Structures are given as C-alpha cells and as structure tokens.
Amino acid sequence: MKLNVDVLRYLSKEDFRVLTAVEMGMRNHEIVPSELVDRIASLKHGGTYKVLKNLLKHKLVHHDSSKYDGFRLTYLGYDFLAIKTMVNRGVFASVGRQIGVGKESDIFEVATEDGTILAMKLHRLGRVSFRAVKSKRDYLRHRRSYNWLYLSRLAALKEFAFMKALEEHGFPVPNAIDCNRHCVIMSLIQGYPLVQVKELQNPETVFDRIIGLVIQLAEHGLIHCDFNEFNIMIDDHEKVTMIDFPQMVSVSHRNAQMYFDRDVECIFKFFGKRFNLSFEEDADNSDSGDVEDGSRPSFSSINKADGFLDKELAASGFTRKDQADMDKFIEEDSAGGAVSDDEDDSTDLDEAIVRDTDALPLSEEPEQIHEGGGPEEVENRESTGASGSNELEAQNESDESEAQDRNDAELVKCLNKQRRRAISAAHGGHKPFTSRNSYKDKGGRSSHNSKIQKQMCNW
Ligand code: ADP
Ligand code: MG
C-alpha cells in the first residue's frame, strides 16, 4: 500500500475532524451513515460533505451506498489517524521509506525530532485472508474493513504488550516505544532477516542461540508460533533479535505442543538446509530441554512457568477478552453473527470523544467472518511471502477505485444534495433526516458538540 504522507501535511483540521468522526461512527456501524458523520463532526453549513469529497479523493474513506448512504475508513485513513496521534504525542516527527512488507503488515522508518530513526509497523490483518475469500467478496465487501481494522488494532496491541514484557525479561526484541490503533513504534533493528543471510561466521552458535530462545520462551510460558527465518533478525556481529509477536500463545494453549514443535522444526530445517548443519533425525530422542546432543528439544521436559500471559500482558493493556477475540478470528471457520443496526451510539460516542488520542475501539464484538481458508491460512504466516500481499493489495485498491469511479458522479450529486439539506436544516432549524440505522442522541447536542470541539482543537 502506498503511504503518501505528503497528503497528511495538506489535510486541514476539518479533514481530520471528519475522518475522526467516521472512525467514531465505525464503533457501531460498519458503514457510517453520512448524516451521522455530519452530526459527529458538526461542521458549519454542511461542511462535512465537502470534506468527505476531499477524503474520498485521497482514498482515506470509502463510500458505500448499497444499504444506505455512508462511509467507512480505509486502511490509509486509519494510518493517517494513527500517525497524526503519534506525531501529536511527540513520538516521531516524520515518516520515511518503507523497509519491510510482512504478510500482514507494512514497516516504515520514522524519525524523531532529534533525528533518531525508529521502525513503525502498521498491521494489516485481512491481506492474506482476502486471497481465500475471493469468491465471497460480495459478502465481505461491506464488512471486511470494519473487522480488519478492529483486528489489526488488537494485533498491534498484543504485539506491543508482548514486546514490552519480553524486553523486560531480557529477551532480544526491539524496544517497544508506543502503540496507537493498528500502529506499533519500536526501535529499528540494524540487521537483516535471517532469510537474507547466506553465510554465517558461527552458524552453530547462532543456531544454539535461536533454539535456546525457543526454550527460554517456553520456560516463560510462551510459544512464538511463527519462529522462522523471516522473524529472526541478525546483525553484522551475528547478534540475534526476534520480531513479530501478534500470534504468540501460552504454553497452556491446547495446541501448544504442536506450535512448539513447529517452531523448533522450522529452525532445524532452515539451518540444515542453508548452513549444512546436521542433526539427529529422531525428534523423540531427547528427554532434556537442551540441544547439546543435536536432537530436538522436547516440549514436555521443559520446566514451563505459566501465567506470564495473563498477568504481565494484562498489565500492559492486552486483556483476556482481546485474546479471545483474536483467537476467534484465527480459529473461526464458519460464519457467525451480524452487527446490530439498532445499537445506541450516543453514550459511547461521547465517552469515545473524551478518550480519543488513544486507540479508539472500533467494536467490542466484531462480526465473525467466514475465512474460507480456515485457520491454516492465518497460521502459516510468511509461507506465501510478500509479493502475494502486494498483488492482493493492488487488487483491493483497484477494486475500490473502480467502485469509487463508478460512484463518483452519483456521489458528488448526492453529497451536494445532502449539503444543501444540511444548510437548509441549519437555517430552518429542522432536523436533518435520519438514517436507517437507529441513532439516538442521549447526550444533548450542545454538550456533545463542545466535547468534540475541545478534543479536536488540539489539532
Ligand atoms: P509481519 O507480521 O507482517 O510478518 P514483521 O514484524 O515480521 O511483519 O516485519 C516484516 C519485515 O519488516 C521483517 O521481516 C523485517 O525485515 C522488517 N522489520 C520489522 N520490524 C523491524 C524492526 N524493528 N527493525 C528493522 N526491520 C524490521
Ligand atoms: Mg513476520
């Protein structure tokens, strides 16, 4: 995905205000009715509709009129909100080049005020899964972003919490700096993913170190679940750093043994092939946790401390409920419930307005989506490589812009009409027409508006 941050510079206060209004609306609507965006943003003289046109032009929002007229954030729009928040917090001052494309993320360099370069990971859940659900595109068309944004936020929160906890326990991980929405800021690792390394001075030492980490993780009650040559970084001194934590599980997970063995096997296979290390073939030979005899470490013989996940991660802000939601996503293999159109927005909306500048929950109860490919599709991360994601992303983008082009003329007409109506409503004092989605304003409009005003003046 292209991330043209120049656009960010040209976006006005009003643009961000309306973008935030769309995000807030998405808390209870997968597609946020235009009138709701207008009400939340409360720009004068129907200004919201003009701004929406601008946001559409820059692909920060997507227009949808299949059920009713409304908008949702695109990943780009979500990126900009996260970046803006981080910049306001002083975490970094500018965004540089893209340094990595994961299967479900984009990694960029960012620079702080004093010139320190950091890494920014933008989670993009849904990329891989799209491949498996092409045939269900219509079904997913209007739902996916709503879910993907929510799940990407969870993935970022989880990754941040793990990175912090692991760092505190002395694991070689990037320094976790901050997290907002689907974005994690961490220290930049000066090295290469192991997959790019053709030669090592001391392959045995590096191998022992890496397998040692798998064991050490298990002793702390954790399994990486994606421990392979793509997620291990090596620097010029052959120092190892592990990355990529959203899929980690506890050693008490029902498939823990399988995940542990898979991580171990990946490392054995890679080192065998790439660096010609030879190992004993029998995986069950060892009854000790170490690998000095060259055999696979055995999960059952490791002295595992449990509870690491629950206690320390909850302390970092990643709750059991978040984990349950992610598990549901990963393990779901059948379609589930739907989002209610009748939820009341106003109470939460007011609360959200006060709380924003930090991660704004998109939904407590995301819809469950049929993944088509099943859990393997998500669990076999890295196996498809980055090129697939690009292709996929390109396809999504072209799909969206196609649809957008088709709708543009119609939309401009519609937006102008709504704008006129809003202006006349403002002048004539009567309420704008209501949407199909029931929406009650409990808070009283003036207090509600002044809260938004307060929040957004900071921009
Ligand atoms: P994904 O979850 O999508 O696989 P990763 O966290 O594995 O994403 O990151 C993808 C790639 O980005 C990595 O293979 C690596 O090349 C690069 N990368 C990620 N984090 C950092 C970092 N902190 N410093 C330097 N490069 C990084
Ligand atoms: Mg990775």
Tab-separated table of C-alpha atoms in Angstrom, residues 12-447:
chain	number	residue	atom	x	y	z
A	12	SER	CA	-6.852	20.504	7.196
A	13	LYS	CA	-8.224	20.440	10.721
A	14	GLU	CA	-11.655	19.871	9.231
A	15	ASP	CA	-10.407	16.906	7.230
A	16	PHE	CA	-9.102	15.235	10.362
A	17	ARG	CA	-12.191	16.132	12.255
A	18	VAL	CA	-14.414	14.395	9.707
A	19	LEU	CA	-12.018	11.443	9.428
A	20	THR	CA	-12.227	11.030	13.191
A	21	ALA	CA	-15.988	11.322	13.012
A	22	VAL	CA	-16.051	8.398	10.562
A	23	GLU	CA	-13.857	6.388	12.917
A	24	MET	CA	-16.101	7.121	15.849
A	25	GLY	CA	-19.157	6.163	13.874
A	26	MET	CA	-17.500	2.860	12.977
A	27	ARG	CA	-17.664	1.879	16.580
A	28	ASN	CA	-21.224	0.817	15.965
A	29	HIS	CA	-21.572	0.895	12.216
A	30	GLU	CA	-19.621	-0.941	9.606
A	31	ILE	CA	-20.721	1.769	7.184
A	32	VAL	CA	-21.309	5.035	8.951
A	33	PRO	CA	-24.379	6.888	7.671
A	34	SER	CA	-23.414	10.238	6.176
A	35	GLU	CA	-25.794	12.077	8.485
A	36	LEU	CA	-24.118	10.520	11.469
A	37	VAL	CA	-20.699	11.637	10.247
A	38	ASP	CA	-22.132	15.103	9.806
A	39	ARG	CA	-23.631	15.111	13.270
A	40	ILE	CA	-20.468	13.952	14.954
A	41	ALA	CA	-18.227	16.321	13.021
A	42	SER	CA	-20.666	19.208	13.447
A	43	LEU	CA	-19.041	21.409	10.863
A	44	LYS	CA	-20.917	24.540	9.983
A	45	HIS	CA	-23.081	24.882	6.876
A	46	GLY	CA	-22.917	21.270	5.814
A	47	GLY	CA	-19.127	21.473	5.547
A	48	THR	CA	-18.841	17.781	6.321
A	49	TYR	CA	-19.997	16.764	2.845
A	50	LYS	CA	-17.413	18.919	1.165
A	51	VAL	CA	-14.711	17.460	3.377
A	52	LEU	CA	-15.916	13.921	2.690
A	53	LYS	CA	-15.377	14.549	-1.007
A	54	ASN	CA	-11.788	15.517	-0.288
A	55	LEU	CA	-11.226	12.475	1.919
A	56	LEU	CA	-12.651	10.285	-0.823
A	57	LYS	CA	-10.330	11.812	-3.362
A	58	HIS	CA	-7.352	10.872	-1.224
A	59	LYS	CA	-8.814	7.394	-0.568
A	60	LEU	CA	-8.931	7.929	3.158
A	61	VAL	CA	-12.560	6.877	3.293
A	62	HIS	CA	-14.615	4.547	1.179
A	63	HIS	CA	-18.122	5.367	0.052
A	64	ASP	CA	-20.851	2.774	0.177
A	65	SER	CA	-24.424	3.226	-0.844
A	66	SER	CA	-25.594	-0.348	-1.098
A	67	LYS	CA	-27.763	-0.349	2.021
A	68	TYR	CA	-27.804	3.339	2.761
A	69	ASP	CA	-25.515	6.230	2.038
A	70	GLY	CA	-22.411	6.042	4.210
A	71	PHE	CA	-18.682	5.852	4.619
A	72	ARG	CA	-16.026	3.722	6.244
A	73	LEU	CA	-12.349	4.297	6.883
A	74	THR	CA	-9.842	2.704	4.557
A	75	TYR	CA	-6.537	1.410	5.895
A	76	LEU	CA	-4.992	4.606	4.610
A	77	GLY	CA	-7.436	6.703	6.614
A	78	TYR	CA	-6.710	4.609	9.668
A	79	ASP	CA	-2.948	5.012	9.040
A	80	PHE	CA	-3.313	8.759	8.972
A	81	LEU	CA	-5.253	8.884	12.219
A	82	ALA	CA	-2.624	6.750	13.971
A	83	ILE	CA	0.262	8.745	12.506
A	84	LYS	CA	-1.347	12.042	13.405
A	85	THR	CA	-1.887	10.887	17.003
A	86	MET	CA	1.707	9.698	17.325
A	87	VAL	CA	3.076	12.905	15.853
A	88	ASN	CA	0.926	14.914	18.270
A	89	ARG	CA	2.289	12.852	21.131
A	90	GLY	CA	5.811	13.656	20.007
A	91	VAL	CA	6.692	10.004	19.381
A	92	PHE	CA	8.100	10.843	15.952
A	93	ALA	CA	8.109	13.794	13.599
A	94	SER	CA	8.313	12.365	10.081
A	95	VAL	CA	7.739	9.186	8.093
A	96	GLY	CA	10.453	7.845	5.798
A	97	ARG	CA	10.854	4.936	3.436
A	98	GLN	CA	9.194	1.557	3.649
A	99	ILE	CA	11.640	-1.032	4.977
A	100	GLY	CA	9.532	-4.139	5.155
A	101	VAL	CA	6.417	-5.782	3.812
A	102	GLY	CA	5.161	-8.536	6.004
A	103	LYS	CA	2.280	-10.740	5.076
A	104	GLU	CA	0.025	-8.691	7.232
A	105	SER	CA	1.908	-5.506	7.867
A	106	ASP	CA	3.869	-2.642	6.337
A	107	ILE	CA	7.006	-1.404	8.078
A	108	PHE	CA	8.310	2.146	7.668
A	109	GLU	CA	11.172	4.128	9.054
A	110	VAL	CA	10.121	7.132	11.094
A	111	ALA	CA	12.323	9.864	12.539
A	112	THR	CA	12.034	11.630	15.863
A	113	GLU	CA	12.575	15.332	16.359
A	114	ASP	CA	16.234	14.713	17.263
A	115	GLY	CA	16.832	12.547	14.192
A	116	THR	CA	16.642	9.087	15.783
A	117	ILE	CA	15.262	6.559	13.311
A	118	LEU	CA	12.617	4.151	14.589
A	119	ALA	CA	10.501	1.442	12.974
A	120	MET	CA	6.745	1.824	12.511
A	121	LYS	CA	4.716	-1.316	11.951
A	122	LEU	CA	1.224	-0.843	10.518
A	123	HIS	CA	-0.789	-4.003	10.960
A	124	ARG	CA	-2.939	-5.037	8.010
A	125	LEU	CA	-4.937	-8.022	9.010
A	126	GLY	CA	-7.050	-9.379	6.243
A	127	ARG	CA	-4.472	-9.249	3.495
A	128	VAL	CA	-3.835	-12.956	3.493
A	129	SER	CA	-7.350	-13.904	4.192
A	130	PHE	CA	-8.615	-11.958	1.186
A	131	ARG	CA	-6.916	-14.442	-1.041
A	132	ALA	CA	-9.051	-17.220	0.350
A	133	VAL	CA	-12.291	-15.347	0.196
A	134	LYS	CA	-12.283	-14.042	-3.336
A	135	SER	CA	-15.426	-15.940	-4.100
A	136	LYS	CA	-17.065	-14.367	-1.117
A	137	ARG	CA	-16.044	-10.872	-1.990
A	138	ASP	CA	-19.575	-9.629	-2.324
A	139	TYR	CA	-20.486	-10.985	1.019
A	140	LEU	CA	-17.460	-9.407	2.584
A	141	ARG	CA	-17.391	-6.305	0.539
A	142	HIS	CA	-19.033	-4.078	3.088
A	143	ARG	CA	-17.846	-5.846	6.154
A	144	ARG	CA	-14.196	-6.504	5.866
A	145	SER	CA	-12.768	-3.150	6.842
A	146	TYR	CA	-14.868	-2.910	9.885
A	147	ASN	CA	-13.440	-6.157	11.106
A	148	TRP	CA	-9.957	-5.854	9.749
A	149	LEU	CA	-9.386	-2.500	11.373
A	150	TYR	CA	-10.568	-3.824	14.703
A	151	LEU	CA	-8.477	-6.954	14.424
A	152	SER	CA	-5.442	-5.009	13.268
A	153	ARG	CA	-5.757	-2.827	16.310
A	154	LEU	CA	-5.870	-5.908	18.523
A	155	ALA	CA	-2.841	-7.377	16.761
A	156	ALA	CA	-0.891	-4.169	17.335
A	157	LEU	CA	-1.902	-4.007	20.972
A	158	LYS	CA	-0.901	-7.608	21.500
A	159	GLU	CA	2.403	-7.180	19.713
A	160	PHE	CA	3.208	-4.101	21.742
A	161	ALA	CA	2.317	-5.783	25.034
A	162	PHE	CA	4.416	-8.855	24.231
A	163	MET	CA	7.386	-6.849	23.040
A	164	LYS	CA	7.382	-4.824	26.226
A	165	ALA	CA	7.020	-7.839	28.502
A	166	LEU	CA	9.685	-9.816	26.641
A	167	GLU	CA	12.078	-6.905	26.754
A	168	GLU	CA	11.565	-6.606	30.500
A	169	HIS	CA	12.506	-10.274	30.816
A	170	GLY	CA	15.729	-9.777	28.925
A	171	PHE	CA	14.698	-11.258	25.560
A	172	PRO	CA	16.392	-9.826	22.476
A	173	VAL	CA	13.465	-7.931	20.958
A	174	PRO	CA	13.068	-4.396	19.598
A	175	ASN	CA	12.443	-1.753	22.205
A	176	ALA	CA	8.670	-1.196	22.282
A	177	ILE	CA	8.093	2.550	22.226
A	178	ASP	CA	4.427	3.244	21.652
A	179	CYS	CA	1.239	1.897	20.184
A	180	ASN	CA	-1.843	3.542	18.743
A	181	ARG	CA	-4.668	1.954	16.802
A	182	HIS	CA	-3.042	-0.579	14.417
A	183	CYS	CA	0.397	1.010	14.648
A	184	VAL	CA	3.382	-0.033	16.766
A	185	ILE	CA	6.511	2.080	17.123
A	186	MET	CA	9.690	0.242	18.072
A	187	SER	CA	13.420	0.623	17.823
A	188	LEU	CA	14.942	-0.013	14.417
A	189	ILE	CA	16.973	-3.212	14.291
A	190	GLN	CA	20.235	-2.789	12.428
A	191	GLY	CA	20.327	-6.119	10.720
A	192	TYR	CA	18.697	-8.425	8.192
A	193	PRO	CA	16.063	-11.077	8.436
A	194	LEU	CA	17.836	-14.430	8.677
A	195	VAL	CA	16.248	-15.454	5.389
A	196	GLN	CA	18.500	-12.958	3.593
A	197	VAL	CA	21.697	-14.195	5.245
A	198	LYS	CA	23.687	-16.553	3.034
A	199	GLU	CA	26.688	-17.040	5.261
A	200	LEU	CA	27.402	-17.001	8.987
A	201	GLN	CA	30.780	-16.996	10.733
A	202	ASN	CA	29.423	-19.186	13.525
A	203	PRO	CA	26.296	-20.963	12.367
A	204	GLU	CA	26.357	-23.394	15.316
A	205	THR	CA	26.498	-20.584	17.857
A	206	VAL	CA	23.676	-18.708	16.151
A	207	PHE	CA	21.647	-21.914	15.915
A	208	ASP	CA	22.131	-22.668	19.619
A	209	ARG	CA	21.170	-19.141	20.495
A	210	ILE	CA	17.966	-19.331	18.457
A	211	ILE	CA	16.869	-22.736	19.725
A	212	GLY	CA	17.833	-21.535	23.190
A	213	LEU	CA	15.332	-18.708	22.722
A	214	VAL	CA	12.516	-21.100	21.847
A	215	ILE	CA	13.241	-22.998	25.056
A	216	GLN	CA	13.609	-19.849	27.110
A	217	LEU	CA	10.281	-18.587	25.796
A	218	ALA	CA	8.599	-21.830	26.810
A	219	GLU	CA	10.179	-21.567	30.249
A	220	HIS	CA	8.452	-18.204	30.489
A	221	GLY	CA	5.194	-19.808	29.428
A	222	LEU	CA	5.211	-18.659	25.799
A	223	ILE	CA	5.444	-20.002	22.273
A	224	HIS	CA	6.226	-17.652	19.399
A	225	CYS	CA	4.213	-19.647	16.830
A	226	ASP	CA	5.905	-18.027	13.856
A	227	PHE	CA	9.517	-18.550	14.760
A	228	ASN	CA	11.312	-18.809	11.472
A	229	GLU	CA	13.948	-17.197	9.265
A	230	PHE	CA	11.592	-14.296	8.411
A	231	ASN	CA	11.098	-13.260	12.010
A	232	ILE	CA	14.665	-13.516	13.267
A	233	MET	CA	16.969	-10.605	12.580
A	234	ILE	CA	20.757	-10.909	12.559
A	235	ASP	CA	23.231	-8.051	12.678
A	236	ASP	CA	26.829	-7.875	11.455
A	237	HIS	CA	28.070	-9.283	14.753
A	238	GLU	CA	25.639	-12.181	14.423
A	239	LYS	CA	23.532	-10.897	17.252
A	240	VAL	CA	20.013	-12.291	17.125
A	241	THR	CA	16.809	-10.257	17.596
A	242	MET	CA	13.358	-11.795	17.360
A	243	ILE	CA	10.397	-9.867	15.954
A	244	ASP	CA	6.722	-10.309	15.062
A	245	PHE	CA	4.648	-11.292	18.078
A	246	PRO	CA	0.921	-10.987	17.388
A	247	GLN	CA	0.410	-14.735	17.113
A	248	MET	CA	2.193	-15.851	20.296
A	249	VAL	CA	0.340	-18.250	22.573
A	250	SER	CA	0.647	-19.562	26.087
A	251	VAL	CA	2.199	-22.969	26.803
A	252	SER	CA	-1.201	-23.923	28.151
A	253	HIS	CA	-2.809	-23.477	24.712
A	254	ARG	CA	-4.428	-26.709	23.571
A	255	ASN	CA	-2.130	-26.892	20.540
A	256	ALA	CA	0.956	-25.711	22.426
A	257	GLN	CA	2.996	-28.835	21.776
A	258	MET	CA	2.296	-28.670	18.038
A	259	TYR	CA	3.220	-24.969	17.838
A	260	PHE	CA	6.378	-25.532	19.847
A	261	ASP	CA	7.459	-28.458	17.678
A	262	ARG	CA	6.690	-26.471	14.542
A	263	ASP	CA	8.855	-23.531	15.680
A	264	VAL	CA	11.690	-25.911	16.523
A	265	GLU	CA	11.338	-27.776	13.255
A	266	CYS	CA	11.466	-24.560	11.209
A	267	ILE	CA	14.806	-23.642	12.747
A	268	PHE	CA	16.276	-27.134	12.387
A	269	LYS	CA	15.174	-27.332	8.761
A	270	PHE	CA	16.467	-23.893	7.854
A	271	PHE	CA	19.871	-24.351	9.469
A	272	GLY	CA	20.185	-27.817	7.992
A	273	LYS	CA	19.495	-26.539	4.506
A	274	ARG	CA	21.110	-23.124	4.486
A	275	PHE	CA	24.155	-23.747	6.684
A	276	ASN	CA	24.507	-27.518	6.303
A	277	LEU	CA	24.225	-28.267	9.993
A	278	SER	CA	23.440	-31.911	10.630
A	279	PHE	CA	21.207	-33.136	13.402
A	280	GLU	CA	19.935	-36.385	14.816
A	281	GLU	CA	16.783	-37.407	12.993
A	282	ASP	CA	14.759	-38.794	15.881
A	283	ALA	CA	12.743	-35.955	17.403
A	284	ASP	CA	11.749	-38.000	20.450
A	285	ASN	CA	15.247	-38.933	21.439
A	286	SER	CA	15.812	-36.132	23.813
A	287	ASP	CA	14.390	-36.048	27.280
A	288	SER	CA	16.104	-32.856	28.266
A	289	GLY	CA	15.300	-29.271	27.349
A	290	ASP	CA	18.719	-28.553	25.844
A	291	VAL	CA	20.043	-29.307	22.401
A	292	GLU	CA	23.638	-30.050	23.075
A	293	ASP	CA	23.366	-33.504	21.577
A	294	GLY	CA	21.832	-32.031	18.395
A	295	SER	CA	18.383	-33.515	18.899
A	296	ARG	CA	15.100	-31.601	19.060
A	297	PRO	CA	14.254	-30.112	22.435
A	298	SER	CA	11.253	-31.802	23.937
A	299	PHE	CA	8.294	-29.659	24.948
A	300	SER	CA	7.230	-31.963	27.767
A	301	SER	CA	10.577	-31.838	29.524
A	302	ILE	CA	10.784	-28.054	29.688
A	303	ASN	CA	10.056	-26.566	33.053
A	304	LYS	CA	7.334	-24.167	31.996
A	305	ALA	CA	6.184	-21.212	34.042
A	306	ASP	CA	2.564	-20.465	33.319
A	307	GLY	CA	0.603	-17.281	33.888
A	308	PHE	CA	3.060	-14.979	32.158
A	309	LEU	CA	0.453	-14.127	29.556
A	310	ASP	CA	-2.360	-13.430	31.933
A	311	LYS	CA	-0.548	-11.350	34.484
A	312	GLU	CA	2.053	-9.383	32.613
A	313	LEU	CA	0.169	-8.876	29.416
A	314	ALA	CA	-2.988	-7.757	31.102
A	315	ALA	CA	-0.790	-5.232	32.898
A	316	SER	CA	0.389	-3.952	29.506
A	317	GLY	CA	-3.168	-3.411	28.339
A	318	PHE	CA	-3.847	-6.588	26.379
A	319	THR	CA	-6.727	-8.358	28.074
A	320	ARG	CA	-8.081	-11.883	28.050
A	321	LYS	CA	-11.040	-10.614	26.103
A	322	ASP	CA	-8.721	-9.196	23.423
A	323	GLN	CA	-7.021	-12.573	23.234
A	324	ALA	CA	-10.378	-14.321	22.956
A	325	ASP	CA	-11.374	-12.015	20.108
A	326	MET	CA	-8.146	-12.725	18.263
A	327	ASP	CA	-8.472	-16.458	18.849
A	328	LYS	CA	-11.976	-16.302	17.482
A	329	PHE	CA	-10.658	-14.666	14.350
A	330	ILE	CA	-7.837	-17.127	13.915
A	331	GLU	CA	-9.849	-20.213	14.666
A	332	GLU	CA	-13.177	-19.250	13.209
A	333	ASP	CA	-14.200	-21.451	10.347
A	334	SER	CA	-17.817	-20.656	9.999
A	335	ALA	CA	-19.850	-17.517	9.547
A	336	GLY	CA	-21.221	-16.018	12.695
A	337	GLY	CA	-23.496	-13.291	13.950
A	338	ALA	CA	-24.150	-9.935	12.480
A	339	VAL	CA	-23.791	-6.469	13.776
A	340	SER	CA	-26.949	-4.992	15.124
A	341	ASP	CA	-28.191	-1.891	13.418
A	342	ASP	CA	-30.074	-0.901	16.497
A	343	GLU	CA	-27.233	-0.216	18.835
A	344	ASP	CA	-27.234	3.111	20.503
A	345	ASP	CA	-24.262	5.270	19.557
A	346	SER	CA	-24.522	8.291	21.681
A	347	THR	CA	-23.344	7.221	25.120
A	348	ASP	CA	-20.243	5.505	23.844
A	349	LEU	CA	-19.651	8.201	21.313
A	350	ASP	CA	-19.409	10.884	23.967
A	351	GLU	CA	-17.120	8.705	26.003
A	352	ALA	CA	-15.028	7.933	22.936
A	353	ILE	CA	-14.662	11.589	22.094
A	354	VAL	CA	-13.236	12.254	25.511
A	355	ARG	CA	-10.940	9.261	25.330
A	356	ASP	CA	-9.613	9.521	21.809
A	357	THR	CA	-5.991	10.416	21.016
A	358	ASP	CA	-5.509	6.871	22.149
A	359	ALA	CA	-6.775	3.723	20.482
A	360	LEU	CA	-10.458	4.008	19.824
A	361	PRO	CA	-12.191	0.654	19.896
A	362	LEU	CA	-13.979	0.045	16.662
A	363	SER	CA	-16.103	-2.659	18.127
A	364	GLU	CA	-16.245	-4.772	21.212
A	365	GLU	CA	-17.969	-7.517	19.309
A	366	PRO	CA	-16.668	-7.763	15.784
A	367	GLU	CA	-18.625	-9.749	13.310
A	368	GLN	CA	-17.245	-13.156	12.630
A	369	ILE	CA	-16.233	-13.765	9.108
A	370	HIS	CA	-16.005	-16.981	7.251
A	371	GLU	CA	-12.370	-17.241	6.304
A	372	GLY	CA	-12.680	-19.852	3.621
A	373	GLY	CA	-9.081	-20.979	4.015
A	374	GLY	CA	-9.543	-21.900	7.658
A	375	PRO	CA	-7.053	-21.398	10.438
A	376	GLU	CA	-4.037	-22.569	8.463
A	377	GLU	CA	-4.431	-19.617	6.178
A	378	VAL	CA	-3.632	-17.331	9.042
A	379	GLU	CA	-1.271	-19.531	10.966
A	380	ASN	CA	1.061	-20.337	8.110
A	381	ARG	CA	2.347	-16.815	8.108
A	382	GLU	CA	5.298	-15.965	5.892
A	383	SER	CA	4.804	-19.013	3.720
A	384	THR	CA	3.303	-17.002	0.915
A	385	GLY	CA	5.858	-14.200	1.031
A	386	ALA	CA	5.471	-10.534	0.467
A	387	SER	CA	4.812	-10.490	-3.256
A	388	GLY	CA	1.438	-12.084	-2.683
A	389	SER	CA	0.421	-9.318	-0.404
A	390	ASN	CA	1.313	-6.676	-2.916
A	391	GLU	CA	-0.704	-8.371	-5.562
A	392	LEU	CA	-3.581	-8.648	-3.190
A	393	GLU	CA	-3.329	-5.094	-2.080
A	394	ALA	CA	-3.191	-3.918	-5.667
A	395	GLN	CA	-6.295	-5.913	-6.419
A	396	ASN	CA	-8.100	-4.406	-3.460
A	397	GLU	CA	-7.065	-0.957	-4.414
A	398	SER	CA	-8.115	-1.333	-7.986
A	399	ASP	CA	-11.419	-2.834	-6.911
A	400	GLU	CA	-12.047	0.027	-4.617
A	401	SER	CA	-11.075	2.726	-7.040
A	402	GLU	CA	-13.172	1.120	-9.747
A	403	ALA	CA	-16.156	1.136	-7.500
A	404	GLN	CA	-15.277	4.623	-6.462
A	405	ASP	CA	-15.068	5.916	-10.015
A	406	ARG	CA	-18.438	4.395	-10.779
A	407	ASN	CA	-19.951	6.040	-7.787
A	408	ASP	CA	-18.186	9.347	-8.048
A	409	ALA	CA	-20.589	11.296	-10.198
A	410	GLU	CA	-23.532	9.954	-8.349
A	411	LEU	CA	-21.856	10.603	-5.076
A	412	VAL	CA	-20.965	14.194	-5.799
A	413	LYS	CA	-24.594	14.777	-6.660
A	414	CYS	CA	-25.700	13.082	-3.504
A	415	LEU	CA	-23.218	14.923	-1.311
A	416	ASN	CA	-24.258	18.251	-2.760
A	417	LYS	CA	-27.856	17.398	-2.126
A	418	GLN	CA	-27.116	16.436	1.445
A	419	ARG	CA	-25.098	19.540	1.895
A	420	ARG	CA	-27.989	21.684	0.718
A	421	ARG	CA	-30.312	19.857	3.033
A	422	ALA	CA	-27.979	20.311	5.970
A	423	ILE	CA	-27.673	24.012	5.221
A	424	SER	CA	-31.397	24.430	4.983
A	425	ALA	CA	-31.866	22.377	8.147
A	426	ALA	CA	-29.421	24.633	9.930
A	427	HIS	CA	-31.189	27.727	8.668
A	428	GLY	CA	-34.699	26.499	9.074
A	429	GLY	CA	-33.992	24.829	12.396
A	430	HIS	CA	-35.472	21.476	11.498
A	431	LYS	CA	-33.626	18.255	11.983
A	432	PRO	CA	-31.819	16.574	9.108
A	433	PHE	CA	-33.453	13.377	8.013
A	434	THR	CA	-32.494	10.333	9.997
A	435	SER	CA	-30.787	7.253	8.707
A	436	ARG	CA	-31.913	3.721	8.518
A	437	ASN	CA	-29.686	2.980	11.455
A	438	SER	CA	-31.367	3.997	14.611
A	439	TYR	CA	-29.378	6.727	16.230
A	440	LYS	CA	-30.380	8.471	19.397
A	441	ASP	CA	-28.608	11.416	20.832
A	442	LYS	CA	-28.805	10.957	24.533
A	443	GLY	CA	-26.201	13.488	25.472
A	444	GLY	CA	-27.830	16.647	24.206
A	445	ARG	CA	-26.329	18.181	21.162
A	446	SER	CA	-24.605	21.201	22.591
A	447	SER	CA	-22.625	19.403	25.285
